[in-house]
CSV table of C-alpha atoms in Angstrom, one decimal:
chain,number,residue,atom,x,y,z
A,286,MET,CA,-4.8,-7.0,-13.1
A,287,SER,CA,-4.8,-9.8,-10.6
A,288,TRP,CA,-6.8,-10.4,-7.5
A,289,SER,CA,-4.0,-9.4,-5.3
A,290,GLY,CA,-3.8,-6.0,-7.0
A,291,TRP,CA,-7.5,-5.3,-6.6
A,292,LEU,CA,-7.2,-6.3,-3.0
A,293,ALA,CA,-4.3,-3.9,-2.6
A,294,ALA,CA,-5.9,-1.2,-4.2
A,295,LEU,CA,-9.1,-1.8,-2.0
A,296,ALA,CA,-7.0,-1.9,1.2
A,297,LEU,CA,-5.1,1.6,0.1
A,298,ALA,CA,-8.6,3.1,-0.4
A,299,VAL,CA,-9.8,1.9,3.1
A,300,CYS,CA,-6.4,3.3,4.4
A,301,ALA,CA,-7.1,6.6,2.8
A,302,VAL,CA,-10.4,6.9,4.6
A,303,VAL,CA,-9.2,6.0,8.1
A,304,HIS,CA,-6.3,8.4,8.0
A,305,PHE,CA,-8.6,11.1,6.7
A,306,PRO,CA,-8.4,14.1,9.2
A,307,LEU,CA,-11.9,15.0,9.9
A,308,GLN,CA,-11.5,17.3,12.7
A,309,ARG,CA,-8.8,20.0,12.8
A,310,GLY,CA,-8.8,20.5,16.6
A,311,ASP,CA,-5.9,22.4,18.0
A,312,ALA,CA,-3.8,21.4,15.1
A,313,SER,CA,-2.1,24.1,12.9
A,314,LEU,CA,-3.4,24.5,9.3
A,315,ARG,CA,-0.1,23.0,8.0
A,316,LEU,CA,-0.3,19.9,10.1
A,317,HIS,CA,-3.9,19.4,8.9
A,318,ALA,CA,-2.8,19.9,5.4
A,319,PHE,CA,0.0,17.4,5.9
A,320,ALA,CA,-2.4,15.1,7.4
A,321,LEU,CA,-4.8,15.6,4.3
A,322,GLY,CA,-2.1,15.1,1.9
A,323,LEU,CA,-1.3,11.6,3.3
A,324,SER,CA,-4.8,10.4,3.0
A,325,VAL,CA,-4.8,11.9,-0.7
A,326,LEU,CA,-1.4,10.0,-1.4
A,327,CYS,CA,-3.3,6.9,-0.5
A,328,THR,CA,-6.1,7.5,-2.6
A,329,VAL,CA,-3.7,8.3,-5.6
A,330,LEU,CA,-1.8,5.2,-5.1
A,331,ALA,CA,-5.1,3.2,-5.0
A,332,LEU,CA,-6.2,4.8,-8.1
A,333,LEU,CA,-2.9,4.4,-10.0
A,334,LEU,CA,-2.7,0.6,-8.6
A,335,ALA,CA,-6.2,0.0,-10.1
A,336,LEU,CA,-5.5,1.7,-13.4
A,337,ARG,CA,-1.9,0.6,-14.0
A,338,PRO,CA,-0.3,-1.7,-11.5
A,339,VAL,CA,3.4,-1.4,-12.4
A,340,ALA,CA,6.3,-2.4,-9.9
A,341,LEU,CA,7.0,1.5,-9.1
A,342,VAL,CA,3.4,2.2,-8.0
A,343,LEU,CA,3.3,-1.3,-6.1
A,344,ALA,CA,6.6,-0.3,-4.2
A,345,GLY,CA,5.1,3.2,-3.1
A,346,ALA,CA,2.1,1.1,-2.1
A,347,VAL,CA,4.0,-0.9,0.1
A,348,LEU,CA,6.0,2.0,1.3
A,349,VAL,CA,3.3,4.7,2.2
A,350,PRO,CA,1.1,2.5,4.2
A,351,THR,CA,4.1,1.1,6.2
A,352,VAL,CA,5.3,4.5,7.0
A,353,LEU,CA,1.7,5.5,8.3
A,354,ALA,CA,1.4,2.2,10.2
A,355,GLY,CA,5.1,2.9,11.8
A,356,ALA,CA,3.9,6.3,12.9
A,357,GLN,CA,0.7,5.2,14.3
A,358,ALA,CA,2.4,2.5,16.1
A,359,TYR,CA,5.4,4.2,17.7
A,360,GLY,CA,4.1,7.7,17.9
A,361,GLY,CA,6.2,9.9,19.7
A,362,SER,CA,9.2,7.7,19.1
A,363,PHE,CA,9.0,7.9,15.6
A,364,PRO,CA,11.8,10.2,13.9
A,365,SER,CA,9.5,12.7,12.3
A,366,VAL,CA,7.4,14.6,15.0
A,367,SER,CA,5.0,16.0,12.4
A,368,LEU,CA,4.3,12.7,10.9
A,369,SER,CA,3.3,11.4,14.2
A,370,ARG,CA,1.0,14.4,15.1
A,371,ALA,CA,-0.5,14.3,11.6
A,372,VAL,CA,-1.6,10.6,11.9
A,373,ASP,CA,-3.0,11.4,15.3
A,374,LEU,CA,-5.7,13.5,13.3
A,375,ALA,CA,-6.8,10.3,11.6
A,376,LEU,CA,-10.6,9.7,11.6
A,377,ALA,CA,-10.2,6.0,13.2
A,378,PRO,CA,-8.7,5.2,16.4
A,379,PRO,CA,-4.8,4.7,16.2
A,380,TRP,CA,-5.2,1.1,16.6
A,381,LEU,CA,-7.5,0.6,13.8
A,382,ALA,CA,-5.5,3.1,11.3
A,383,ALA,CA,-2.5,1.2,12.3
A,384,ALA,CA,-4.1,-2.1,11.5
A,385,VAL,CA,-5.7,-1.1,8.2
A,386,ALA,CA,-2.2,0.5,7.2
A,387,GLY,CA,-0.4,-2.6,7.9
A,388,CYS,CA,-2.9,-4.6,6.2
A,389,ALA,CA,-2.6,-2.5,3.1
A,390,ALA,CA,1.2,-2.6,3.0
A,391,LEU,CA,1.1,-6.5,3.3
A,392,LEU,CA,-1.5,-6.8,0.3
A,393,ALA,CA,0.4,-4.4,-1.6
A,394,LEU,CA,3.8,-6.5,-0.9
A,395,VAL,CA,1.9,-9.7,-2.0
A,396,ALA,CA,0.6,-7.8,-5.2
A,397,LEU,CA,4.3,-6.6,-5.8
A,398,ASP,CA,5.7,-10.1,-5.4
A,399,PHE,CA,3.2,-11.5,-7.7
A,400,ARG,CA,3.8,-8.7,-10.6
A,401,VAL,CA,7.5,-9.4,-10.1
A,402,LEU,CA,7.7,-13.2,-9.6
A,403,ALA,CA,4.9,-14.3,-11.9
A,404,PRO,CA,7.0,-13.8,-15.2
A,405,ILE,CA,10.0,-15.5,-14.0
A,406,ALA,CA,7.5,-18.4,-12.8
A,407,ALA,CA,5.7,-18.7,-16.2
A,408,ARG,CA,9.1,-18.6,-18.2
A,409,GLN,CA,10.4,-21.7,-16.0
A,410,TRP,CA,7.1,-23.2,-16.3
A,411,GLU,CA,7.1,-22.9,-20.1
A,412,ALA,CA,10.7,-24.2,-20.2
A,413,ALA,CA,10.1,-27.1,-18.0
A,414,SER,CA,7.1,-28.0,-20.4
A,415,ALA,CA,9.0,-27.7,-23.4
A,416,SER,CA,11.8,-30.0,-22.2
A,417,GLU,CA,9.2,-32.1,-20.9
A,418,ALA,CA,7.3,-32.3,-24.0
A,419,HIS,CA,10.9,-32.6,-26.0
A,420,GLY,CA,11.7,-35.7,-23.9
A,421,THR,CA,8.5,-37.6,-24.4
A,422,ALA,CA,8.8,-37.1,-28.1
A,423,GLU,CA,12.1,-38.8,-28.5
């Protein structure tokens, strides 16, 4: 696993912690369970990313924190009212939770780019090296 994958997994783990609903407050049990599920989803993605960083897991690692950051940033104007209320139960203040989720999404996007583009770049590098070696041998 590359350094970008490890950073994305770490950022997702931090995202899971800051979105953990520590206190239920006046929220319903269903809403609290939804908020807990979002935190657990970030944790599962971080573990999957650390164990097997395939493109599908990386895509999920980009999507989930992006949705969390959007729900934190746009609050009541977000299409899902239950999602915006669930992220309000986060352990961290909204500005910190949104910043951590945004960083996690960006790091996962970088890891996804490296995962997808690295084999393509390696093949082009090998082809260029082979043609260069063939050109100097003549």
